[in-house]
Tab-separated table of C-alpha atoms and ligand atoms in Angstrom:
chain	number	residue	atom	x	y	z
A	13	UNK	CA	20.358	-32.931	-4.876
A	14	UNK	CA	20.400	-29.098	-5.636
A	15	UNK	CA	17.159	-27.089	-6.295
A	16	UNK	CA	16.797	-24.775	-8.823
A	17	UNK	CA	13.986	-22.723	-8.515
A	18	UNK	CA	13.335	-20.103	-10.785
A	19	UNK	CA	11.071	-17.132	-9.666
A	20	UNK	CA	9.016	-15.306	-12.397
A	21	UNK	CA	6.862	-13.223	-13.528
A	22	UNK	CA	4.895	-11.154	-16.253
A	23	UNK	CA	4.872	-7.557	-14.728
A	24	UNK	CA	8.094	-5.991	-12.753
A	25	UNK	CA	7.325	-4.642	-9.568
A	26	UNK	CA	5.513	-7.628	-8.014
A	27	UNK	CA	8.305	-8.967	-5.257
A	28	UNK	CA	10.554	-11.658	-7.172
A	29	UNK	CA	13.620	-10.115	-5.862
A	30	UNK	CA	11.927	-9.411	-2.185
A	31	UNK	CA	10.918	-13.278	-1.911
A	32	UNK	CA	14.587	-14.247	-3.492
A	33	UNK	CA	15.953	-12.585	-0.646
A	34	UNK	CA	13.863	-13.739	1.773
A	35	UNK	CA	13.468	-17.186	1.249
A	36	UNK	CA	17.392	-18.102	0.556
A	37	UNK	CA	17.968	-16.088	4.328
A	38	UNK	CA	15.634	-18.239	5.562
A	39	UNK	CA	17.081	-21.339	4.274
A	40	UNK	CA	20.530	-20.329	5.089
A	41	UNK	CA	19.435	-19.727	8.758
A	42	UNK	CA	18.296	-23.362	8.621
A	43	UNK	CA	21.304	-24.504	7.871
A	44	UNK	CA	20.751	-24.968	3.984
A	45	UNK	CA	23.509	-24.583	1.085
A	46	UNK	CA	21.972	-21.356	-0.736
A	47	UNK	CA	22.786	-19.645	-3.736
A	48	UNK	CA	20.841	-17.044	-5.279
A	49	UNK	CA	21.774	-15.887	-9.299
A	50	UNK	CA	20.579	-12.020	-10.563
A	51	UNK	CA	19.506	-13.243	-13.823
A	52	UNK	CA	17.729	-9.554	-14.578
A	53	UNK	CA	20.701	-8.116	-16.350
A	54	UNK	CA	18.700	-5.110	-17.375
A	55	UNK	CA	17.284	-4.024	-14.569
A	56	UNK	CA	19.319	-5.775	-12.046
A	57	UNK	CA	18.565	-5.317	-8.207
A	58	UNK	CA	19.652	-8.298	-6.228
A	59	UNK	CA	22.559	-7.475	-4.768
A	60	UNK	CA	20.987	-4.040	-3.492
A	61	UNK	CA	18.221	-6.063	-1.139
A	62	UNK	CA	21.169	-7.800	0.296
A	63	UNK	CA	23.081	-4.041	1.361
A	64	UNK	CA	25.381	-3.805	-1.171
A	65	UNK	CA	25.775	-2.539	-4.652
A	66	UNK	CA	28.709	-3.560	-6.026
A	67	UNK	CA	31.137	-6.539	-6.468
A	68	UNK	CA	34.171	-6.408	-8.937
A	69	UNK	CA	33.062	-9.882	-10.827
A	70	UNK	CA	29.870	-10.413	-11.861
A	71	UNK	CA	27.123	-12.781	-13.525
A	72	UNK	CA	28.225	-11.574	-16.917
A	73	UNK	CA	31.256	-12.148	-16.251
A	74	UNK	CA	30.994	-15.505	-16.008
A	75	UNK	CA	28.858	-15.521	-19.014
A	76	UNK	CA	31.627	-13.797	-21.097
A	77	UNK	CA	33.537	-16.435	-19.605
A	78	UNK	CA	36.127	-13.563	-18.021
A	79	UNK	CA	35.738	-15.083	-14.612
A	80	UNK	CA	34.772	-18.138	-12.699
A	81	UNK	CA	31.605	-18.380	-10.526
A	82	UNK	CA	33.491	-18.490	-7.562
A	83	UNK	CA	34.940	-15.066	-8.001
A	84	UNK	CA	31.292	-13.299	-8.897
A	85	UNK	CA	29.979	-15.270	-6.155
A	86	UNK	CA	29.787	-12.896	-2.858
A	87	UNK	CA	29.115	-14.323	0.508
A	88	UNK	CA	26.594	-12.340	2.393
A	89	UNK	CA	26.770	-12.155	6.569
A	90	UNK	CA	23.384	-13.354	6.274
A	91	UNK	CA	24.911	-16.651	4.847
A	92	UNK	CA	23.613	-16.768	1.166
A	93	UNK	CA	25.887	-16.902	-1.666
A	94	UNK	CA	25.001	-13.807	-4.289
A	95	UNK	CA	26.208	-13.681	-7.744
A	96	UNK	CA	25.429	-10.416	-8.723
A	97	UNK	CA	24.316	-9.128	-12.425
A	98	UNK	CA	26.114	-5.554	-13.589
A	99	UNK	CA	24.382	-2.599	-13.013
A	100	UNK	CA	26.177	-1.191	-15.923
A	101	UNK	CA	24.111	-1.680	-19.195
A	102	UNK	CA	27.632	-1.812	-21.175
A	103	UNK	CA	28.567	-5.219	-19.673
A	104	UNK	CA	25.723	-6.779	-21.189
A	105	UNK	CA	28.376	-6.548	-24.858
A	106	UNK	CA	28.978	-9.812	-25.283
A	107	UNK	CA	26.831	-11.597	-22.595
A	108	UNK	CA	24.742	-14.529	-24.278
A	109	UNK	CA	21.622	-14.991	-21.604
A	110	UNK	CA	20.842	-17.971	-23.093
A	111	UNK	CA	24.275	-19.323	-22.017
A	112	UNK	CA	22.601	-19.404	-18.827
A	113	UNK	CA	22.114	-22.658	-18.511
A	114	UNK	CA	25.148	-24.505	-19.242
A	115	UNK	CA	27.076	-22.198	-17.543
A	116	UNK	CA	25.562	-23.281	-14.205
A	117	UNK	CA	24.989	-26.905	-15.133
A	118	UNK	CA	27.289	-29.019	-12.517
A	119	UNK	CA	28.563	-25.814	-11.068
A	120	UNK	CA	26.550	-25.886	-7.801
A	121	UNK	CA	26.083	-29.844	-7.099
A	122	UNK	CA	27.240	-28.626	-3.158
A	123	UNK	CA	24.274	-26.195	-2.598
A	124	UNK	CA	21.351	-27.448	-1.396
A	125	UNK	CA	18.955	-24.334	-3.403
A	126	UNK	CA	19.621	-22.151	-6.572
A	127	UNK	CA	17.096	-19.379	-6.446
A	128	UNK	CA	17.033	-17.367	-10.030
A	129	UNK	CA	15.873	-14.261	-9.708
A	130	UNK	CA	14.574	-13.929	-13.376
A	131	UNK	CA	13.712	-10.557	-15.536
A	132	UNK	CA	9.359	-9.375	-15.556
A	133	UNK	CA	8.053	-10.917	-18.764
A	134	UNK	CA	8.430	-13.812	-21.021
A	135	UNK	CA	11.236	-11.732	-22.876
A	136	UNK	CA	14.916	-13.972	-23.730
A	137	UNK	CA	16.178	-12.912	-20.431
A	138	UNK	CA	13.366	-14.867	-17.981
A	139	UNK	CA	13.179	-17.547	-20.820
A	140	UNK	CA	16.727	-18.286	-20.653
A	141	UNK	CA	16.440	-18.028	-16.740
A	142	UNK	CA	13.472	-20.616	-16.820
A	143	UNK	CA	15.440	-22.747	-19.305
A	144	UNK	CA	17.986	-23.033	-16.591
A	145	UNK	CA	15.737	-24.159	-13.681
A	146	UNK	CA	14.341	-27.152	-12.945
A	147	UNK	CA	10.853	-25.704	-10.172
A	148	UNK	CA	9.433	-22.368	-11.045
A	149	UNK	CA	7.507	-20.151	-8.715
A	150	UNK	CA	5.617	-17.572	-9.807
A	151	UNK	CA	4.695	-14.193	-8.564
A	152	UNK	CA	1.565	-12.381	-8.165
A	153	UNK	CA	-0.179	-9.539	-6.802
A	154	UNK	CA	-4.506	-10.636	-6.539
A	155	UNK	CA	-5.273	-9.104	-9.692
A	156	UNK	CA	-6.235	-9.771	-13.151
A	157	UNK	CA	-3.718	-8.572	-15.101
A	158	UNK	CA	-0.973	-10.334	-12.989
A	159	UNK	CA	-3.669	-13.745	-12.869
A	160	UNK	CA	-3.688	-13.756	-16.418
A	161	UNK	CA	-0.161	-13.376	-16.810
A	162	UNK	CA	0.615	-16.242	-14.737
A	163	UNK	CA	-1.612	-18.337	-17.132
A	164	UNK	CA	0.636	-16.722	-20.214
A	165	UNK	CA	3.427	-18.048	-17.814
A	166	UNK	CA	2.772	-21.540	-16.357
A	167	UNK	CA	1.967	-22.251	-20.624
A	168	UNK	CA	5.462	-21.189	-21.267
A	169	UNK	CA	6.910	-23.298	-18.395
A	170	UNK	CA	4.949	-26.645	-19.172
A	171	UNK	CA	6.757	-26.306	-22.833
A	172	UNK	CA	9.590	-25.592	-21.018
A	173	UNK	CA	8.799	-28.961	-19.203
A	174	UNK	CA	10.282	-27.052	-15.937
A	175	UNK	CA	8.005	-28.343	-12.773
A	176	UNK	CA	5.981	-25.431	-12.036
A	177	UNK	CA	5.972	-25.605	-7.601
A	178	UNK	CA	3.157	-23.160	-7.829
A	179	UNK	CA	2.146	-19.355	-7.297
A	180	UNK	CA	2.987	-17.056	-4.245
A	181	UNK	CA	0.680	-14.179	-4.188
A	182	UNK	CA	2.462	-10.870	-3.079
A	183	UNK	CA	1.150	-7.726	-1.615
A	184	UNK	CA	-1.915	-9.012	-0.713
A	185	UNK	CA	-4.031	-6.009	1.653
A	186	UNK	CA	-7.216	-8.368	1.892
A	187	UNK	CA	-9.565	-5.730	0.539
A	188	UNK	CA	-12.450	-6.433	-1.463
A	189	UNK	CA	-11.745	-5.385	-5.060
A	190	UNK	CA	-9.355	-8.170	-5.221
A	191	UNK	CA	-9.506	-11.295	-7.014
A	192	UNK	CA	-10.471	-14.276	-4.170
A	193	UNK	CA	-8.771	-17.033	-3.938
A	194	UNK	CA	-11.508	-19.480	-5.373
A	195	UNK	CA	-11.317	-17.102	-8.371
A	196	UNK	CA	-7.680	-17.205	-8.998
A	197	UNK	CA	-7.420	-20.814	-8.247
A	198	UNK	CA	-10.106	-21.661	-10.881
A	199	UNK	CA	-8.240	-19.522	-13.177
A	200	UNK	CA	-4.782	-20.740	-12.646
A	201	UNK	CA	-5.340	-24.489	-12.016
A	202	UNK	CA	-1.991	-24.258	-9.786
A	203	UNK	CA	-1.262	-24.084	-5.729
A	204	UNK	CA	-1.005	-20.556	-4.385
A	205	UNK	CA	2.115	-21.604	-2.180
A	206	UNK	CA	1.794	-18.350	-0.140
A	207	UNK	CA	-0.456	-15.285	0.455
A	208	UNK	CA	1.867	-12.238	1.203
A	209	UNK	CA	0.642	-9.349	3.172
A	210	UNK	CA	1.450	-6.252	1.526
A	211	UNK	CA	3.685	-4.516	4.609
A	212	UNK	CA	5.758	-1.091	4.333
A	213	UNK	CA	7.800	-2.983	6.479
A	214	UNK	CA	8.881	-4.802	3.351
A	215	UNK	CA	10.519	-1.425	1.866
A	216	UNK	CA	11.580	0.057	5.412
A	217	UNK	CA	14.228	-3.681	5.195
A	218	UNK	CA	15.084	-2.509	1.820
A	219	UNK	CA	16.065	0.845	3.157
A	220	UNK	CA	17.938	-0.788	6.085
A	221	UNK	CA	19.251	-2.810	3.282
A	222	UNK	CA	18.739	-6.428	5.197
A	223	UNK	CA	16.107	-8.830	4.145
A	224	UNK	CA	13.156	-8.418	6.748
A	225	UNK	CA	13.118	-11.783	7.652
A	226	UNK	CA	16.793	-11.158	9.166
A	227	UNK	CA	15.741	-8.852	11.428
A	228	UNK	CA	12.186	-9.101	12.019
A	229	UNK	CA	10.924	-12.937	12.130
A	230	UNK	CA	7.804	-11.502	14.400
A	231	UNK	CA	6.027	-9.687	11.064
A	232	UNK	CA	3.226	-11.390	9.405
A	233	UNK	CA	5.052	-11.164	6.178
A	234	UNK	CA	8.031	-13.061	7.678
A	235	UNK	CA	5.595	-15.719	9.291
A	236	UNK	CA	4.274	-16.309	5.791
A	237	UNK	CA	7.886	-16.705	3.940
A	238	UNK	CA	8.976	-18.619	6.986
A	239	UNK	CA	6.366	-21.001	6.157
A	240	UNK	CA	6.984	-20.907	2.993
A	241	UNK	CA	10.615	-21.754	3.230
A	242	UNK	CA	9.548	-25.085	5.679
A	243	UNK	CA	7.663	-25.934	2.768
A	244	UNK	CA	10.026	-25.542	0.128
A	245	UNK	CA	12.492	-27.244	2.634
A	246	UNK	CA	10.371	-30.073	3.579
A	247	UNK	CA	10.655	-29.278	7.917
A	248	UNK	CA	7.783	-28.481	9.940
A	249	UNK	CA	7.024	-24.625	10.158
A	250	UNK	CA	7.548	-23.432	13.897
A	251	UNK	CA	5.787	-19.814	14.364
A	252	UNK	CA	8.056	-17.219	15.619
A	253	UNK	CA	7.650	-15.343	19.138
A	254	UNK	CA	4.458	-16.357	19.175
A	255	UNK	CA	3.891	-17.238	23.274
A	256	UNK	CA	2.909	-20.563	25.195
A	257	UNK	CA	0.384	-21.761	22.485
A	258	UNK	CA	2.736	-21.816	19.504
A	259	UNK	CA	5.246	-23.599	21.596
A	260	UNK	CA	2.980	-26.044	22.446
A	261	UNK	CA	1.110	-25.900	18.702
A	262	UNK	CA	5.365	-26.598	17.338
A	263	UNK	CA	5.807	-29.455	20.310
A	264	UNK	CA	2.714	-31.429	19.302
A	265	UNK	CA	3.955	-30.781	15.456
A	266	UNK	CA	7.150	-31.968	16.074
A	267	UNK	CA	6.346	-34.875	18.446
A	268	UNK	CA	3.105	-36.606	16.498
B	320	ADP	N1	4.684	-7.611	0.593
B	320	ADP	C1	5.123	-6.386	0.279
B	320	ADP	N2	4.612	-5.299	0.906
B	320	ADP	C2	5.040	-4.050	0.585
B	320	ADP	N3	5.977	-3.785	-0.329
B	320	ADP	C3	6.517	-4.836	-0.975
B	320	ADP	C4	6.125	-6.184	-0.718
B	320	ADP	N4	6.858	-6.994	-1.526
B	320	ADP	C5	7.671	-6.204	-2.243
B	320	ADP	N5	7.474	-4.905	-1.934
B	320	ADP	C6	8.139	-3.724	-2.501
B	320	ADP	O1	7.772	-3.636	-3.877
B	320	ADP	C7	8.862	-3.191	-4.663
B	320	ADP	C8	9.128	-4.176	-5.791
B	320	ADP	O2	9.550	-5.413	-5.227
B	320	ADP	P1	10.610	-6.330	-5.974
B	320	ADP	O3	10.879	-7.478	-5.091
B	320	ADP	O4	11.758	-5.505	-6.426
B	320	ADP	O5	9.754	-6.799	-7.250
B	320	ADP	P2	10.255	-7.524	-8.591
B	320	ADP	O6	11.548	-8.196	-8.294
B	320	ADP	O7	9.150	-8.496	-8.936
B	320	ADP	O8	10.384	-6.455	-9.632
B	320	ADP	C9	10.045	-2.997	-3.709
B	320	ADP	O9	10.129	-1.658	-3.333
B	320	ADP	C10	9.672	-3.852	-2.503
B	320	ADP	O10	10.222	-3.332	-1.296
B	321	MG	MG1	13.386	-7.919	-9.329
């Protein structure tokens, strides 16, 4: 059955896109059906972290119902389908975001993952891209501004009755004026799915413009989406390049 998995949060900035990427490369290098929708037609990026910046038909196309999902849908080489939003603001005349939904409802019963790469906030454009998942993850940097907005959000999603898988933390440098984990788990009452070091590696792949985990599997940011991905995909997680003892660590995984 396809997953849609909605990724959200309250401020902008905080690594949505940069896990959307990510995670559906990852899953497409394990052989998984993946689609990933821009559903931040304001401010829309997606296509950009996968090297390219434009394709002729896009998402609001399809919402304006000028063109079929197969024709906005654009096949990166790293093997993820990528329905781009508009980068023009003018193609948002006539777009109805909270169309969303039943525009993609029975459209991808062949892919195995639907990653929406929602708008920052709890505005009409991440509602409507919440409304159209079933699992949202949300995204945080260690902080309280982005704690509490994840509170503000996982209220939103449990009257959205969408299954909340839990929250990824993003950016993370370790240092001690952030929130700990006991804190931020006592204040979200949800899993943290993944703690992602903050890495300028992560905007060095942007300006290569190939998702880091396509090219660099080794980094500890890529060992922590990797795992994340085994998770989401229900496999064990085998560490990357990392010598005799993770080979051995992966064999007694995989044989007990
Ligand atoms: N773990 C990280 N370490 C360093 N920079 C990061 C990390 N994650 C994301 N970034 C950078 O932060 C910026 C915002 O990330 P992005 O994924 O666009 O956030 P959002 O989609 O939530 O607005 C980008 O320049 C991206 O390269
Ligand atoms: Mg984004």
């Amino acid at each position: 059955m396809t997953r849609t998995i909605g990724l959200m949060s309250g401020k902008g900035g905080v690594g949505k896109t940069t896990i959307t990427s990510n995670l559906s490369t990852i899953l497409a290098k394990k052989e998984k059906k993946v689609t990933v929708l821009d559903c931040n037609f304001t401010t829309s990026h997606l296509l950009m972290h996968f090297g390219k910046v434009y394709h002729p038909k896009t998402l609001n196309d399809v919402l304006k119902g000028e063109s079929s999902m197969d024709e906005a849908t654009y096949l990166n080489y790293t093997g993820v389908r990528v329905v781009p939003a508009s980068l023009d603001l003018s193609d948002m005349m006539g777009v109805d975001v909270k169309m969303l939904g039943s525009k993609i409802e029975n459209i991808f019963q062949d892919q195995d993952f639907v990653f929406l790469d929602n708008a920052a906030g709890f505005g009409r454009e991440s509602i409507s891209g919440m409304m159209a998942s079933n699992e949202a993850i949300l995204v945080a940097t260690p902080y309280l501004p982005d704690i509490t907005d994840i509170i503000r959000g996982k209220t939103i999603l449990e009257d959205l009755g969408v299954d909340i898988l839990g929250v990824v933390l993003n950016k993370v440098t370790g240092k001690k004026f952030e929130l700990p984990d006991e804190e931020i788990l006592e204040l979200i009452e949800l899993p943290i799915l993944a703690k992602i070091p903050f890495d300028y590696k992560v905007m060095e792949s942007l300006g290569l413009k190939t998702p880091l985990t396509f090219y660099d599997k080794k980094s500890r940011v890529s060992k922590e989406l990797h795992r994340l991905a085994s998770t989401l995909a229900g496999d064990n997680y085998i560490p990357a390049g990392g010598g005799i003892l993770n080979t051995l660590s992966a064999l007694v995984k995989r044989w007990s």
